[in-house]
Short mmCIF file of C-alpha atoms in Angstrom, two decimals:
data_model
loop_
_atom_site.label_atom_id
_atom_site.label_comp_id
_atom_site.label_asym_id
_atom_site.label_seq_id
_atom_site.Cartn_x
_atom_site.Cartn_y
_atom_site.Cartn_z
CA UNK A 154 123.93 119.41 141.78
CA UNK A 155 124.01 116.21 142.00
CA UNK A 156 120.14 115.81 143.15
CA UNK A 157 119.18 118.16 140.24
CA UNK A 158 120.70 115.64 137.81
CA UNK A 159 118.98 113.19 139.83
CA UNK A 160 115.66 114.99 138.77
CA UNK A 161 116.77 115.46 134.99
CA UNK A 162 117.58 112.35 134.48
CA UNK A 163 114.64 110.87 136.59
CA UNK A 164 112.38 112.68 133.90
CA UNK A 165 114.03 112.01 131.25
CA UNK A 166 113.76 108.22 131.97
CA UNK A 167 109.64 108.80 132.59
CA UNK A 168 109.41 111.04 129.76
CA UNK A 169 106.50 108.25 127.86
CA UNK A 170 104.86 107.94 124.44
CA UNK A 171 101.91 109.90 123.98
CA UNK A 172 98.50 107.92 122.01
CA UNK A 173 95.94 109.82 120.22
CA UNK A 174 92.34 108.30 119.91
CA UNK A 175 90.59 110.16 117.77
CA UNK A 176 88.36 110.39 114.37
CA UNK A 177 88.04 111.29 111.35
CA UNK A 178 84.27 112.87 108.61
CA UNK A 179 85.18 113.61 105.61
CA UNK A 180 84.39 112.45 101.43
CA UNK A 181 85.14 109.15 99.32
CA UNK A 182 86.10 109.74 95.76
CA UNK A 183 86.75 106.15 93.09
CA UNK A 184 88.87 106.59 90.06
CA UNK A 185 88.38 104.19 87.33
CA UNK A 186 86.93 103.45 84.39
CA UNK A 187 84.08 105.98 84.82
CA UNK A 188 85.60 108.80 86.22
CA UNK A 189 89.68 108.77 85.85
CA UNK A 190 92.14 111.33 88.60
CA UNK A 191 90.08 112.74 91.70
CA UNK A 192 86.52 114.13 91.17
CA UNK A 193 85.27 116.34 93.83
CA UNK A 194 82.40 116.78 92.31
CA UNK A 195 82.00 113.20 93.51
CA UNK A 196 81.88 112.50 96.87
CA UNK A 197 80.58 109.69 99.27
CA UNK A 198 80.67 110.34 103.66
CA UNK A 199 83.52 108.86 104.42
CA UNK A 200 84.36 108.38 109.30
CA UNK A 201 87.06 107.24 110.28
CA UNK A 202 88.39 106.54 113.76
CA UNK A 203 91.95 106.14 114.74
CA UNK A 204 95.07 105.11 117.62
CA UNK A 205 97.79 107.09 117.45
CA UNK A 206 101.27 106.16 118.34
CA UNK A 207 103.84 108.94 118.97
CA UNK A 208 107.30 108.20 118.94
CA UNK A 209 109.72 109.59 117.67
CA UNK A 210 108.88 114.53 117.28
CA UNK A 211 108.56 113.56 113.49
CA UNK A 212 107.61 109.89 113.14
CA UNK A 213 103.53 108.74 114.31
CA UNK A 214 102.32 105.26 114.26
CA UNK A 215 98.43 105.13 112.74
CA UNK A 216 95.84 102.89 112.96
CA UNK A 217 92.38 102.93 110.82
CA UNK A 218 89.63 102.13 110.37
CA UNK A 219 87.07 103.73 107.91
CA UNK A 220 83.49 103.80 106.53
CA UNK A 221 82.85 104.67 103.13
CA UNK A 222 80.83 104.26 100.13
CA UNK A 223 82.26 104.11 96.49
CA UNK A 224 80.16 105.19 93.10
CA UNK A 225 80.12 106.62 89.82
CA UNK A 226 78.39 106.56 86.26
CA UNK A 227 78.62 106.87 82.89
CA UNK A 228 76.62 110.05 83.37
CA UNK A 229 79.68 112.51 82.30
CA UNK A 230 81.65 110.35 79.84
CA UNK A 231 84.65 111.04 79.04
CA UNK A 232 85.80 109.40 75.86
CA UNK A 233 82.94 107.18 73.24
CA UNK A 234 82.69 104.32 74.83
CA UNK A 235 81.16 105.96 77.95
CA UNK A 236 79.08 107.64 75.86
CA UNK A 237 77.19 103.76 74.74
CA UNK A 238 78.25 102.11 78.08
CA UNK A 239 76.07 103.61 80.55
CA UNK A 240 77.17 101.88 83.49
CA UNK A 241 77.14 103.14 86.85
CA UNK A 242 78.14 101.36 90.18
CA UNK A 243 78.02 101.57 94.44
CA UNK A 244 79.32 99.52 96.89
CA UNK A 245 80.22 100.40 100.88
CA UNK A 246 84.19 98.91 102.31
CA UNK A 247 85.23 99.02 105.80
CA UNK A 248 88.96 100.23 105.56
CA UNK A 249 91.01 98.70 108.06
CA UNK A 250 95.27 100.72 107.57
CA UNK A 251 98.06 100.34 109.14
CA UNK A 252 100.64 104.20 108.04
CA UNK A 253 103.40 105.98 109.85
CA UNK A 254 103.81 109.07 109.67
CA UNK A 255 106.58 111.78 109.36
CA UNK A 256 106.08 115.30 110.80
CA UNK A 257 107.80 117.94 108.71
CA UNK A 258 108.19 120.63 111.93
CA UNK A 259 108.66 119.97 115.73
CA UNK A 260 105.39 121.55 116.13
CA UNK A 261 105.19 119.76 119.74
CA UNK A 262 107.94 120.94 120.97
CA UNK A 263 107.02 122.93 124.26
CA UNK A 264 109.61 125.59 123.60
CA UNK A 265 108.06 126.13 119.82
CA UNK A 266 106.19 128.30 119.07
CA UNK A 267 105.54 126.42 116.06
CA UNK A 268 102.44 124.22 117.05
CA UNK A 269 101.70 123.38 113.22
CA UNK A 270 103.04 121.25 110.61
CA UNK A 271 102.26 119.56 107.62
CA UNK A 272 102.97 115.15 107.28
CA UNK A 273 103.50 112.57 105.18
CA UNK A 274 101.88 109.30 105.58
CA UNK A 275 102.27 105.86 103.64
CA UNK A 276 101.37 102.27 104.03
CA UNK A 277 99.73 99.07 104.28
CA UNK A 278 95.08 98.43 104.35
CA UNK A 279 92.74 96.17 104.28
CA UNK A 280 89.08 96.96 102.54
CA UNK A 281 86.10 94.75 102.50
CA UNK A 282 83.97 95.66 100.47
CA UNK A 283 79.85 94.23 101.63
CA UNK A 284 77.47 94.52 99.30
CA UNK A 285 78.73 92.50 96.40
CA UNK A 286 76.68 90.46 93.66
CA UNK A 287 77.53 87.43 93.32
CA UNK A 288 76.69 86.42 90.36
CA UNK A 289 77.99 89.81 88.58
CA UNK A 290 80.95 90.45 91.61
CA UNK A 291 83.42 87.56 90.42
CA UNK A 292 86.39 89.26 92.76
CA UNK A 293 87.44 88.43 96.40
CA UNK A 294 85.19 91.08 99.04
CA UNK A 295 88.94 91.62 100.61
CA UNK A 296 91.23 93.29 99.11
CA UNK A 297 94.47 94.62 100.37
CA UNK A 298 95.46 98.23 99.69
CA UNK A 299 98.45 101.08 100.17
CA UNK A 300 96.93 104.10 101.71
CA UNK A 301 99.38 106.97 100.63
CA UNK A 302 99.57 110.44 101.24
CA UNK A 303 99.17 113.58 103.07
CA UNK A 304 97.76 116.35 105.12
CA UNK A 305 98.47 119.29 107.78
CA UNK A 306 98.55 118.63 111.72
CA UNK A 307 97.79 122.05 113.80
CA UNK A 308 97.60 121.52 117.71
CA UNK A 309 94.78 123.50 120.60
CA UNK A 310 96.14 123.82 124.46
CA UNK A 311 98.19 119.92 124.81
CA UNK A 312 95.74 117.69 124.25
CA UNK A 313 93.56 118.06 121.35
CA UNK A 314 95.29 117.61 117.39
CA UNK A 315 93.36 118.89 114.39
CA UNK A 316 94.22 117.32 111.25
CA UNK A 317 93.57 117.83 107.42
CA UNK A 318 94.45 115.05 104.84
CA UNK A 319 94.16 113.58 102.09
CA UNK A 320 94.87 110.34 101.03
CA UNK A 321 94.96 108.10 97.69
CA UNK A 322 94.20 103.98 98.30
CA UNK A 323 95.82 102.10 95.16
CA UNK A 324 94.56 98.99 95.26
CA UNK A 325 95.65 95.83 93.09
CA UNK A 326 92.68 95.01 91.21
CA UNK A 327 90.25 96.05 87.92
CA UNK A 328 86.71 95.34 89.05
CA UNK A 329 85.54 98.02 91.50
CA UNK A 330 83.41 99.68 89.18
CA UNK A 331 82.63 95.76 87.85
CA UNK A 332 83.69 97.68 83.84
CA UNK A 333 87.02 95.29 83.49
CA UNK A 334 88.53 93.90 80.15
CA UNK A 335 85.56 92.70 77.72
CA UNK A 336 85.03 90.90 74.97
CA UNK A 337 86.37 93.55 72.44
CA UNK A 338 84.88 91.07 69.34
CA UNK A 339 80.93 91.90 70.73
CA UNK A 340 80.07 94.69 69.22
CA UNK A 341 77.11 94.22 71.49
CA UNK A 342 78.97 93.92 74.47
CA UNK A 343 79.80 97.18 75.97
CA UNK A 344 80.46 96.44 79.58
CA UNK A 345 84.33 97.00 79.46
CA UNK A 346 87.18 98.89 80.35
CA UNK A 347 91.34 98.96 80.83
CA UNK A 348 91.85 96.11 82.16
CA UNK A 349 95.91 97.03 83.20
CA UNK A 350 94.56 101.43 84.32
CA UNK A 351 94.12 99.53 88.22
CA UNK A 352 91.26 101.43 90.57
CA UNK A 353 91.68 103.33 93.04
CA UNK A 354 89.70 105.76 95.60
CA UNK A 355 90.26 108.62 98.06
CA UNK A 356 89.27 110.59 101.69
CA UNK A 357 89.87 113.84 102.86
CA UNK A 358 88.85 114.88 106.10
CA UNK A 359 89.65 116.17 108.99
CA UNK A 360 90.18 114.50 112.53
CA UNK A 361 90.67 115.63 115.57
CA UNK A 362 91.95 113.07 118.14
CA UNK A 363 92.83 113.28 122.38
CA UNK A 364 95.96 113.18 122.85
CA UNK A 365 96.78 111.54 126.42
CA UNK A 366 100.34 110.87 128.14
CA UNK A 367 101.87 107.86 129.80
CA UNK A 368 104.36 107.58 131.88
CA UNK A 369 106.46 103.84 131.48
CA UNK A 370 108.38 103.89 134.84
CA UNK A 371 106.53 103.76 138.18
CA UNK A 372 109.23 106.16 140.22
CA UNK A 373 108.77 106.38 144.24
CA UNK A 374 111.37 108.42 145.91
CA UNK A 375 113.51 107.17 148.75
CA UNK A 376 115.15 109.55 151.14
CA UNK A 377 118.62 108.54 150.45
CA UNK A 378 120.98 111.09 152.88
CA UNK A 379 123.66 110.61 151.53
CA UNK A 380 122.58 113.62 148.10
CA UNK A 381 122.76 116.19 150.60
CA UNK A 382 125.86 115.06 152.00
#
C-alpha cells in the first residue's frame, strides 16, 4: 500500500499541462456600411497559426496570429444610398489575439467515450492593417478588436485535435470600409454612412493542432528499503 500510494502521488504531481501547436484555414468576411450581418458569399482566404495551453479539462488559453483580407462594395446595395454611392474597398491585415476557451464536455478524459465538445471563446486582440492610403485613410493602422465566438473540437487519436470555429471581431472604429460620417448637406458627397455603427469582421475556419504532453517535475526513483518493511 505505501508503494502504491507513493506511485499515485508521483503520477498526480507529474501530470503536466498539454500544449498545442496548430494551423487553421478558412474565410474572412466583413460587416459594416456596405454589408450588414454575416456575408456567406463574400469571403476572402484567411490563414491562422495558433498556440494553445490546456490548463484544466474545460479551460484553455490560446494565442493566435491571423492573416487575411477584408473587402466589400456596393454591387448589392441594401439601401437607396448604396445605389448611388458605388463604393468599394479591400484591405489586408494581420491580427494577434489572446483568448480563453471554455469546453462544455470533458472530451479529453481517457475514460470517456466522448471525444468531441462544443466550446466558446472570448478575448482581446490587435489588428494591423497593411495597405492603407495615407491621403484617404485617416485612422491608425493598428486597431484593438474583441474576438469571440464558438465551435466544435474533436480528438483524433491522442495527439491531434480538429476544430471547426466561427469567430466575430468587434472593432471600435467605423472607417474600415472607408465609409463613415460625411456632410449630409452636401448633395454631391455620397461617401458617407452611419458613424455610430462600428465595423466588424469574421473568421470561419477549420484547424488542425498537435498536442504535446509536458511533464513539469523531474522525479528520480531512489530506492528506500523502508517502503518494503
